[in-house]
Coordinates of C-alpha atoms and ligand atoms in Angstrom, one line a residue:
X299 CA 183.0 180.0 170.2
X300 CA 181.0 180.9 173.4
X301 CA 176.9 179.1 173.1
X302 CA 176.2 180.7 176.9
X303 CA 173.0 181.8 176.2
X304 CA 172.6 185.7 176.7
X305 CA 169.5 186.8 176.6
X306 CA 169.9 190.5 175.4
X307 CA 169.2 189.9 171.7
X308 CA 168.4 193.3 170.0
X309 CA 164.9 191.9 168.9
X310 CA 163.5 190.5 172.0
X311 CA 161.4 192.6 172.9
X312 CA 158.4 190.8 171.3
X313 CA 159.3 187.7 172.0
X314 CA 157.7 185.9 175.1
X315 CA 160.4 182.7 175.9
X316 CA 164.2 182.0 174.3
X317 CA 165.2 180.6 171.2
X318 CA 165.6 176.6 171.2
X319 CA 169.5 176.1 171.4
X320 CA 168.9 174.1 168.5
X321 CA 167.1 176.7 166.4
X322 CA 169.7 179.1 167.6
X323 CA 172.8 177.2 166.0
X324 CA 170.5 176.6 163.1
X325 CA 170.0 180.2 162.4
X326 CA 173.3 181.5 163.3
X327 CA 175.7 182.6 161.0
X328 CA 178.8 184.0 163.2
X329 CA 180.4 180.7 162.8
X330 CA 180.9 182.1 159.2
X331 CA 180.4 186.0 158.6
X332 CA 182.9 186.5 161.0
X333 CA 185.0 187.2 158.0
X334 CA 182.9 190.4 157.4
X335 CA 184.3 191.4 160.8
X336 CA 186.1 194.5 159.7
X337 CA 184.3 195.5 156.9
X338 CA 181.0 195.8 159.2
X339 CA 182.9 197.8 161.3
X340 CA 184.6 200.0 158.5
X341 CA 180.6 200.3 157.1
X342 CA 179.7 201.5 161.3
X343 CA 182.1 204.0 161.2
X344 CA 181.1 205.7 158.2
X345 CA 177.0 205.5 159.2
X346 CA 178.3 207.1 162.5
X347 CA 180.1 209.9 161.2
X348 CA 177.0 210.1 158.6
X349 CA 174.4 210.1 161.4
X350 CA 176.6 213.0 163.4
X351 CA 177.3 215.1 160.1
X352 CA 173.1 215.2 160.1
X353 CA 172.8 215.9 163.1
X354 CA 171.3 212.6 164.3
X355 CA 173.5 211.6 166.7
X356 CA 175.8 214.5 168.4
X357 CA 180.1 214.7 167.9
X358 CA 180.3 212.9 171.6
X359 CA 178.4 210.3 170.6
X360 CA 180.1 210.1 167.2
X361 CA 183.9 210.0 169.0
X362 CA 182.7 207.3 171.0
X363 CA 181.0 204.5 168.8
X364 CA 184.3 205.2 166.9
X365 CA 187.2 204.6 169.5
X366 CA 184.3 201.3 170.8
X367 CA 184.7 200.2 167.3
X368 CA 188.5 200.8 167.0
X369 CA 188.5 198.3 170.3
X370 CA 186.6 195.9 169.0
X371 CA 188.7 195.9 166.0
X372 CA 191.7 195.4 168.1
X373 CA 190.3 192.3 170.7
X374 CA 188.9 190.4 167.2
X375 CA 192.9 191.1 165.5
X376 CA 194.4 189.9 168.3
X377 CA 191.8 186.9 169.0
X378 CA 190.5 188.0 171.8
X379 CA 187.2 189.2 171.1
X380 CA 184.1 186.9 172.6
X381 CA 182.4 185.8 169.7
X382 CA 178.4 184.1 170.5
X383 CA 176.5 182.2 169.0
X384 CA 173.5 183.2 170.6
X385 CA 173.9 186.8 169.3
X386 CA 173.6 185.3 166.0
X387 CA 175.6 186.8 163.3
X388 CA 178.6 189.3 163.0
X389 CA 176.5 192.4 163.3
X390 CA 174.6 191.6 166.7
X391 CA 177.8 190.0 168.2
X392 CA 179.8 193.9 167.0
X393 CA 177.1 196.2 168.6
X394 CA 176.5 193.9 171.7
X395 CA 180.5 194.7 172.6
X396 CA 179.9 198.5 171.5
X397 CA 177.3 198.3 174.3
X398 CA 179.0 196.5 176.7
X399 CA 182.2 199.0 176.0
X400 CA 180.7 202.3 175.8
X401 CA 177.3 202.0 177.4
X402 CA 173.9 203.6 176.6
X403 CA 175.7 205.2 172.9
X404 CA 176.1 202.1 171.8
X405 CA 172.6 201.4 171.1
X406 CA 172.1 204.5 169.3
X407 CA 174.6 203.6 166.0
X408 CA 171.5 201.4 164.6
X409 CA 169.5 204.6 164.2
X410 CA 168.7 204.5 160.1
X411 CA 170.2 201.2 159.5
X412 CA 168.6 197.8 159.7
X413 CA 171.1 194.6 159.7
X414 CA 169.4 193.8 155.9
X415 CA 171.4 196.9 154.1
X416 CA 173.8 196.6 156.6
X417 CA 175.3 193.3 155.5
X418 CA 174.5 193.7 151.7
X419 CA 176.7 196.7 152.5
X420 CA 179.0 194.5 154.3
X421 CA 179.4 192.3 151.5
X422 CA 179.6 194.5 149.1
X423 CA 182.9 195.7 150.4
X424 CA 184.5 192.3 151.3
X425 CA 183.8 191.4 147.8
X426 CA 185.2 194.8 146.5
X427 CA 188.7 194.3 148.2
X428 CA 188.1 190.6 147.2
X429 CA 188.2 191.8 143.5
X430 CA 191.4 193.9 144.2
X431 CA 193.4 191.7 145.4
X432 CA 192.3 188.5 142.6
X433 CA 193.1 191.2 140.2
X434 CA 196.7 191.5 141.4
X435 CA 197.3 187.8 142.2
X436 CA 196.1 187.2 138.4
X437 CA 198.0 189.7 136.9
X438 CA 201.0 187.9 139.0
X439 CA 200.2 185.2 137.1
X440 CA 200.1 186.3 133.8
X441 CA 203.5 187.7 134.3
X442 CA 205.0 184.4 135.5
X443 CA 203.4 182.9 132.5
X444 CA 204.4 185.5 129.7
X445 CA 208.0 185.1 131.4
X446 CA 208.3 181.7 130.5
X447 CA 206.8 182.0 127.4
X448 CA 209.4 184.5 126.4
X449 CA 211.9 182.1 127.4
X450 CA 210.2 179.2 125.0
X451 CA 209.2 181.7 121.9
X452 CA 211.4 179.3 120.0
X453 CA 210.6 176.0 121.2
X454 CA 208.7 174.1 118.6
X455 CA 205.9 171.4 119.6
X456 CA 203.1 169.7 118.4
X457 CA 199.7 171.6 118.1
X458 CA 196.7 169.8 119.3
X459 CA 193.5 169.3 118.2
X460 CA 191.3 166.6 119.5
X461 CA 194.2 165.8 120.8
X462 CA 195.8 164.5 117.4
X463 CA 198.9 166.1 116.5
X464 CA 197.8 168.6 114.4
X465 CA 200.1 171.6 113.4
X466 CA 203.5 173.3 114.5
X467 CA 203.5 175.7 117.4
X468 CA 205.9 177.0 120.0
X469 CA 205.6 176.5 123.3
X470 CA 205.3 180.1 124.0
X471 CA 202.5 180.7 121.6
X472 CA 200.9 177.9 123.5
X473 CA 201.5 179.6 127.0
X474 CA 200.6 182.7 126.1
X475 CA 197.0 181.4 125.0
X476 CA 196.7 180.9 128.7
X477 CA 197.8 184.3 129.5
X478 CA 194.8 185.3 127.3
X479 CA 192.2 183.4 129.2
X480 CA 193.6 185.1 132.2
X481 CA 193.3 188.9 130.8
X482 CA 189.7 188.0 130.1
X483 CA 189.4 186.9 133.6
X484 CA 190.6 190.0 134.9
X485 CA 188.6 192.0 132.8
X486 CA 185.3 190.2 133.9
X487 CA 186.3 191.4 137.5
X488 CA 187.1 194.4 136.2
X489 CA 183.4 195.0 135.2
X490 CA 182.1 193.3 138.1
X491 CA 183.6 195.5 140.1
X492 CA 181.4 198.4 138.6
X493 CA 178.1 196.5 139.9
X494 CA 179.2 195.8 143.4
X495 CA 180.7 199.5 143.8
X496 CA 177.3 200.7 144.7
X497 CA 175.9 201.4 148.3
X498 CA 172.9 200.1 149.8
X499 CA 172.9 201.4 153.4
X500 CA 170.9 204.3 154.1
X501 CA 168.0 201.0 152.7
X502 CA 166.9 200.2 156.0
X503 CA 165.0 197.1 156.5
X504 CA 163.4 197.4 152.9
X505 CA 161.4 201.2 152.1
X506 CA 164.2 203.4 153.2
X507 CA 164.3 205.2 156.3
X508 CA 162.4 207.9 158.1
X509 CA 165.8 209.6 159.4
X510 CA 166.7 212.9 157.5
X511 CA 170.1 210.7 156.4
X512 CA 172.7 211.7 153.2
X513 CA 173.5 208.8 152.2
X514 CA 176.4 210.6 149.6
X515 CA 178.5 211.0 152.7
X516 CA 178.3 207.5 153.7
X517 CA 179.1 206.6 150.1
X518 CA 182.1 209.2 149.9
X519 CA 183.4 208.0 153.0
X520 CA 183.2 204.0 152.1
X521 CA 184.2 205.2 148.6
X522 CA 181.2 203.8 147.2
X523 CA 181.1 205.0 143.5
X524 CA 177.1 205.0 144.1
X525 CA 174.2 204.7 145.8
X526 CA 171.7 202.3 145.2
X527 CA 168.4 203.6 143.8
X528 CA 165.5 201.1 144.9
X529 CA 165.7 200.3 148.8
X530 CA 163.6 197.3 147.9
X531 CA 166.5 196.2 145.7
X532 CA 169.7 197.2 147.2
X533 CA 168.8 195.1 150.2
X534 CA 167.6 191.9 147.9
X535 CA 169.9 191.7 145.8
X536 CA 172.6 189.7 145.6
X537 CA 173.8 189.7 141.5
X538 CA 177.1 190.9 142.4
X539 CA 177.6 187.7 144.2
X540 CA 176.5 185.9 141.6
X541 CA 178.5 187.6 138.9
X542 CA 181.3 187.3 141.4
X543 CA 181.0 183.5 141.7
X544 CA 180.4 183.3 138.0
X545 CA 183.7 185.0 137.3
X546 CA 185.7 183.2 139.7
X547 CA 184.3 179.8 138.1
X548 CA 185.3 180.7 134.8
X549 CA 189.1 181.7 136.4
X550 CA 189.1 178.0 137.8
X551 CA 187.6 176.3 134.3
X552 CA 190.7 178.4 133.0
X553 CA 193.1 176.6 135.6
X554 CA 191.6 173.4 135.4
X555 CA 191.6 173.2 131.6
X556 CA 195.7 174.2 132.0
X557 CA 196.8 172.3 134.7
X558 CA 195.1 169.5 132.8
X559 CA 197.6 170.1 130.3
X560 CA 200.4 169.7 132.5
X561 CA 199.3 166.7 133.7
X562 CA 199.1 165.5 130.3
X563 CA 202.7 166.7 129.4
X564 CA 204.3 165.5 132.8
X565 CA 203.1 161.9 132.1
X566 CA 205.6 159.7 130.4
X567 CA 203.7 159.1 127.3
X568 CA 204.2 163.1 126.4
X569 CA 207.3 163.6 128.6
X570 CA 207.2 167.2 127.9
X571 CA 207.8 168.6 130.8
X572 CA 208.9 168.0 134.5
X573 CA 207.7 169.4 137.8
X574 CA 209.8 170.2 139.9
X575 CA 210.1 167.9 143.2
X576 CA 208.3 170.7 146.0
X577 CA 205.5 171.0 143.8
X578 CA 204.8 167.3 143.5
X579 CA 204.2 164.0 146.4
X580 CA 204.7 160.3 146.1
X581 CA 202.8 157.3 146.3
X582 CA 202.9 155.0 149.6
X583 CA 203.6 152.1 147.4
X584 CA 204.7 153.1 144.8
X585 CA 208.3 154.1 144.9
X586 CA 209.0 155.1 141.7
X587 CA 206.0 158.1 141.4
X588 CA 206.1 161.2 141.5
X589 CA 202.5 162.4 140.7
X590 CA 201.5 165.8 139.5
X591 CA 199.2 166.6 142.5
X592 CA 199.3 170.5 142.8
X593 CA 198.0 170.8 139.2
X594 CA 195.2 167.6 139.9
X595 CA 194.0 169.5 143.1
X596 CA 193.3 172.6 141.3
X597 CA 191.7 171.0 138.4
X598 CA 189.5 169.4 141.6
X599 CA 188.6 171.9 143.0
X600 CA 187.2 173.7 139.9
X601 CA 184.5 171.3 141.4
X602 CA 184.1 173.6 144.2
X603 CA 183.4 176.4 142.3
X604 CA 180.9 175.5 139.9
X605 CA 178.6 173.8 143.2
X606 CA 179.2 177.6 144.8
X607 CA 177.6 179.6 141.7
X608 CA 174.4 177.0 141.0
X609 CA 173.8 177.0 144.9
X610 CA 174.2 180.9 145.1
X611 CA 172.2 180.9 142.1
X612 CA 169.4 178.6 143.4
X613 CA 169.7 180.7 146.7
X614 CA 167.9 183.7 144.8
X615 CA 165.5 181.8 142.3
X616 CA 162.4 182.2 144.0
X617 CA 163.1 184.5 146.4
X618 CA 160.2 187.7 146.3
X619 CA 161.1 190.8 147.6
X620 CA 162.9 192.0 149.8
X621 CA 164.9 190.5 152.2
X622 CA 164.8 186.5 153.3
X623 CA 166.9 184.8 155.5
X624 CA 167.7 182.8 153.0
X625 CA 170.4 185.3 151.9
X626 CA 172.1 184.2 154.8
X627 CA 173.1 181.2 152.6
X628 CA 175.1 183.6 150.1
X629 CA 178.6 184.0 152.2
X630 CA 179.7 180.1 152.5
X631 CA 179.8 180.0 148.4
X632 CA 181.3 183.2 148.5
X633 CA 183.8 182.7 150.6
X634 CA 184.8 179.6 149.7
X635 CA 185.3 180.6 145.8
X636 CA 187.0 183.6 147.1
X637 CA 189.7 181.6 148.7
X638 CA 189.7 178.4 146.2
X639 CA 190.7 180.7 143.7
X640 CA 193.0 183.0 145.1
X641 CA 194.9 179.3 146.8
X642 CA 194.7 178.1 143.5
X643 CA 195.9 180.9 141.5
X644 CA 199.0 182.1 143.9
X645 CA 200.3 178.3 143.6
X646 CA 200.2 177.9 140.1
X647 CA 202.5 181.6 139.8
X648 CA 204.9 179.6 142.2
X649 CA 204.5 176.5 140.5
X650 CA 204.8 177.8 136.6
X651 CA 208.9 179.0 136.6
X652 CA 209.4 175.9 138.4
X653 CA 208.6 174.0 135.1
X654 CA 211.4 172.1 133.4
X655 CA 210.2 172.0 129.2
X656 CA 212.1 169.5 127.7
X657 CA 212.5 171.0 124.5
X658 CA 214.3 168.2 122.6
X659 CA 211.2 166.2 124.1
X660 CA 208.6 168.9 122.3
X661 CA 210.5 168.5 119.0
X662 CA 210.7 165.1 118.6
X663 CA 206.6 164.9 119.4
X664 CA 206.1 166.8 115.9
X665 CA 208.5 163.7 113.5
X666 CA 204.5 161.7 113.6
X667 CA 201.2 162.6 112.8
X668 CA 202.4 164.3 109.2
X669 CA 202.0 167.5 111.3
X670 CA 203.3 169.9 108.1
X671 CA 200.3 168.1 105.8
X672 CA 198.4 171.6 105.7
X673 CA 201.4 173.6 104.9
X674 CA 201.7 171.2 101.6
X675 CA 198.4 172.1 100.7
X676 CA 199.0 175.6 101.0
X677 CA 201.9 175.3 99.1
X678 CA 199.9 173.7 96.4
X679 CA 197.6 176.1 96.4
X680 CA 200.0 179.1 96.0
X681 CA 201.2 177.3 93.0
X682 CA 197.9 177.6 91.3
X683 CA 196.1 174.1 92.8
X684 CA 192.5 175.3 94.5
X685 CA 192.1 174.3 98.5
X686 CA 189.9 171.9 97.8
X687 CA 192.3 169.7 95.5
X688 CA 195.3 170.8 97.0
X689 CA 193.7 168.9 100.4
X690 CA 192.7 165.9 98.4
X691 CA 196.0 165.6 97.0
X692 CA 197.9 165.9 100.4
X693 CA 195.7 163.8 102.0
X694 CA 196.8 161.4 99.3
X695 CA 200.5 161.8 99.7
X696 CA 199.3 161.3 103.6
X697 CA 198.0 158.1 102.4
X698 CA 200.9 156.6 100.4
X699 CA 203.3 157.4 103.6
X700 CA 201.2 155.6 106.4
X701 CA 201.3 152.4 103.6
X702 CA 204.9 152.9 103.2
X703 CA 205.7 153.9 106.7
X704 CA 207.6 156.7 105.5
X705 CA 207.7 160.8 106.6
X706 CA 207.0 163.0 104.6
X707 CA 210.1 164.7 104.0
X708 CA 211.7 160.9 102.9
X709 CA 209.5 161.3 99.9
X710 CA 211.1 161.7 96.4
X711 CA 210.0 164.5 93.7
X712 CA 209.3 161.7 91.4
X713 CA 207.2 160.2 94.5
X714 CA 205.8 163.5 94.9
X715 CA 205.1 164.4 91.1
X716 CA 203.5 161.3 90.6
X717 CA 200.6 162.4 92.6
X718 CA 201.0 165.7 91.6
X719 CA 202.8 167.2 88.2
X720 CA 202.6 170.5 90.1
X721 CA 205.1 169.6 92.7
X722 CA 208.5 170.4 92.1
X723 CA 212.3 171.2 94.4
X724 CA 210.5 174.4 96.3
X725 CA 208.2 171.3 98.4
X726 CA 211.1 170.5 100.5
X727 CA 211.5 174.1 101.8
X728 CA 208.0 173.4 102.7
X729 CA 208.7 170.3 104.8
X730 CA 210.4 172.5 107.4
X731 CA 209.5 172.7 111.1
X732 CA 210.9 176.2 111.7
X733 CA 209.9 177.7 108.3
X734 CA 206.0 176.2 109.3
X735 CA 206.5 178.3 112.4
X736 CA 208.0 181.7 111.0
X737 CA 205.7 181.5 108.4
X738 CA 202.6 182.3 111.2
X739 CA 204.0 185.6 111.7
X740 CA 200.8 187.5 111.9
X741 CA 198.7 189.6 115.0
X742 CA 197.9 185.8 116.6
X743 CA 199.9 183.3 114.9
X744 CA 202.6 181.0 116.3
X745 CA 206.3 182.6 115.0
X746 CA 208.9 182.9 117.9
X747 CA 208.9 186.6 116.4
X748 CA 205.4 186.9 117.0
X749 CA 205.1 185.5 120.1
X750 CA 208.0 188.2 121.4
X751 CA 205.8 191.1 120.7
X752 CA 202.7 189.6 122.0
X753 CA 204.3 189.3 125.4
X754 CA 205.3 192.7 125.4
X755 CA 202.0 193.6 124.2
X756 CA 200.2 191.4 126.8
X757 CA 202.6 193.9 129.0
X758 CA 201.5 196.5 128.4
X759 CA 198.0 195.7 128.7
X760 CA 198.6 194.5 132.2
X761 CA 200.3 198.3 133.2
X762 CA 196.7 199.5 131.6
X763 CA 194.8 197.4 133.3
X764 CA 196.8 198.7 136.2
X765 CA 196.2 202.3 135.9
X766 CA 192.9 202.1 135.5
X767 CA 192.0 200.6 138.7
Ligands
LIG855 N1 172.9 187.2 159.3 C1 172.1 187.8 158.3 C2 172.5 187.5 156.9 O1 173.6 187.0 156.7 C3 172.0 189.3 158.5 C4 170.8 189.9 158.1 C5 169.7 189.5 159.0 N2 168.5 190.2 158.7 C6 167.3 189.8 159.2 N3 166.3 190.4 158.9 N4 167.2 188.6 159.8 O2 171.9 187.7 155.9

């Protein structure tokens, strides 16, 4: 990046001497909102056609801030374009080229705008394709997930809770609990979408504009859904960055929390699944590791995200009307979430069919922890026992088997009836693994028959989800 200092910046004209070099590379932000790059110019073209459709600027003038901007568009693809820091941000270092292409024209496409609803226009639209395309990476996801939890509906492990064995599941009912945090996720940008879809150019610096401007057209033409109503707002505000963030931290709270999960089940203690070798690195002196890195990075950066919403959100406490500079601080978090999450959420799709589950592994983690102690209380209580007892008594039998070291299942009907008279043969249909599992064959519960039509309802949700858009 060029620092040659030019000295045609569009607001000099009442200013006496230059900008300190230092204050300049403090206050610059092309460094970074050179990613806005072809959204400010999509966001030029349509105020350009605007301003000619009013008759502001004539068709002449129009055609050529258009083909200057199609030029610029092709130096900054092809990395030739001359960014400078002295010409501050994206927008000055644009319409300085658009000058120094087409002349005199040039300086007449900032009629009606000022660079304060320009770039809240601006980032409105990066964060609207932004949205897009984290929808379709998620939904990605979710299938990759759903596909291997179709392949595991029958796979029985332990349920967790505190992380005590706690009840039967299969490994697909466990996955798809995932794929539900996901859904949610995409819903959330689904909404969020609504808020950003809204257009603030036409603002101006803060009351509006004197020009006789429609701002429908430039809405219709940027596909805006609307326009904004307050100027003093639309060029303040900056909740749809916030909601963004916000979103995009719960989607990485989501990853964490289940690549957590594999790490747990990839250690040898659980030894319930194994990673497969390109997703995972060694230890320099260690030669026997293989460490679950991938899934540990993402749970890291989580980090990131959560530090990007509380400084975007501390960016904007305290901030009166209308626009400050200190709005320049909102694209770094922005960004950065943007591309933590979308990193983060294409490698786990890559990384997620290339689990091994070691299903022998899952089964025999559900022989301790008396994990079918509820379903003998429920069996008690179908044979007339109340809850209450039936627990007590259970917990009881629970008792006698950690003194004796026995299971459950090892337990004679005499043991059994002399806690209980009530007990009799039917208990030891009970004390089945795969009957605890078919059992839960509800909307939501854990049977491999269950857990088949949930995927191909959590299908069909996703094509829904799909049209919509
Ligand atoms: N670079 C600025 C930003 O990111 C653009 C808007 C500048 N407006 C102003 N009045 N200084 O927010």
């Amino acid at each position: 990046m060029s620092t040659e200092p030019k000295k045609n910046k569009p607001w000099k004209g009442r200013f006496q001497s230059n900008t300190e070099p230092m204050v300049e590379e403090f206050t610059a932000s092309v460094t970074f909102d050179r990613t806005l790059a072809p959204y400010d110019i999509l966001g030029s073209k349509a105020h350009a056609t605007m301003l000619k459709e009013c008759k502001i600027i004539n068709g002449q003038e129009c055609k050529d801030i258009l083909a200057g901007l199609e030029s610029i568009e092709e130096e900054i693809n092809n990395g030739q374009f001359a960014w400078n820091i002295s010409l501050e941000d994206v927008h000055m270092n644009i319409e300085n080229r658009l000058v120094e292409i087409i002349g005199e024209t040039g300086k007449k496409l900032h009629t009606a705008r000022s660079r304060n609803d320009q770039v809240a226009t601006d980032l409105r639209l990066y964060a609207r394709t932004q949205v897009d395309e984290l929808i379709t990476i998620l939904a990605n996801l979710i299938h990759k997930i759903v596909a291997l939890a179709e392949k595991e509906a029958f796979s029985i492990m332990p349920g967790f809770t505190h992380l005590q064995v706690a009840q039967p599941v299969t490994m697909g009912h466990h996955l798809l609990a995932w794929a539900e945090m996901i859904l949610r996720d995409i819903e959330r940008l689904r909404d969020c979408r609504k808020r950003i879809n809204v257009l603030p150019l036409g603002s101006g610096a803060l009351a509006g504009t004197t020009f006789k401007i429609d701002r429908k057209i430039t809405a219709k033409l940027l596909e805006f859904e609307h326009v904004s109503e307050n100027s003093m707002d639309a060029v303040s505000d900056r909740d749809f960055v916030i909601e963004f963030i916000s979103s995009l931290t719960l989607t990485m709270i989501h990853f964490s929390r289940m690549c957590e999960e594999l790490i747990i089940w990839s250690s040898q203690q659980f030894n319930f699944i194994e990673i497969s070798d390109e997703y995972c690195t060694g230890s320099s002196m260690m030669p026997q590791k293989k460490n679950p890195d991938v899934p540990e990075l993402i749970r890291g950066k989580s980090g990131r995200l959560l530090g990007s919403l509380v400084a975007i959100m501390t960016i904007m406490k305290s901030q009166p009307l209308c626009y400050n500079k200190d709005n320049q601080e909102d694209k770094e978090p922005l960004f950065d979430a943007v591309v933590t999450t979308k990193q983060s959420a294409q490698i786990l799709s890559n990384l997620i069919p290339r689990i091994e589950i070691k299903r022998q592994n899952l089964l025999d983690a559900t022989k301790d922890g008396f994990i079918l102690a509820t379903d003998i209380a429920d069996h008690l209580v179908r044979k007339g026992t109340s809850f209450r007892d039936a627990h007590e008594l259970t917990g009881r039998i629970v008792r006698k088997a950690i003194k004796e070291s026995k299971k459950l299942e090892e337990f004679t009907l005499k043991e059994f009836q002399d806690i209980s008279t009530v007990f009799d043969e039917s208990i030891y249909q009970v004390l089945s693994l795969q009957q605890a599992v078919n059992i839960r064959n509800h909307i939501g519960g854990t049977a491999p028959s269950e857990v088949i039509s949930a995927c191909t309802r959590i299908k069909k949700r996703l094509k829904k989800l799909n049209e919509k858009k």
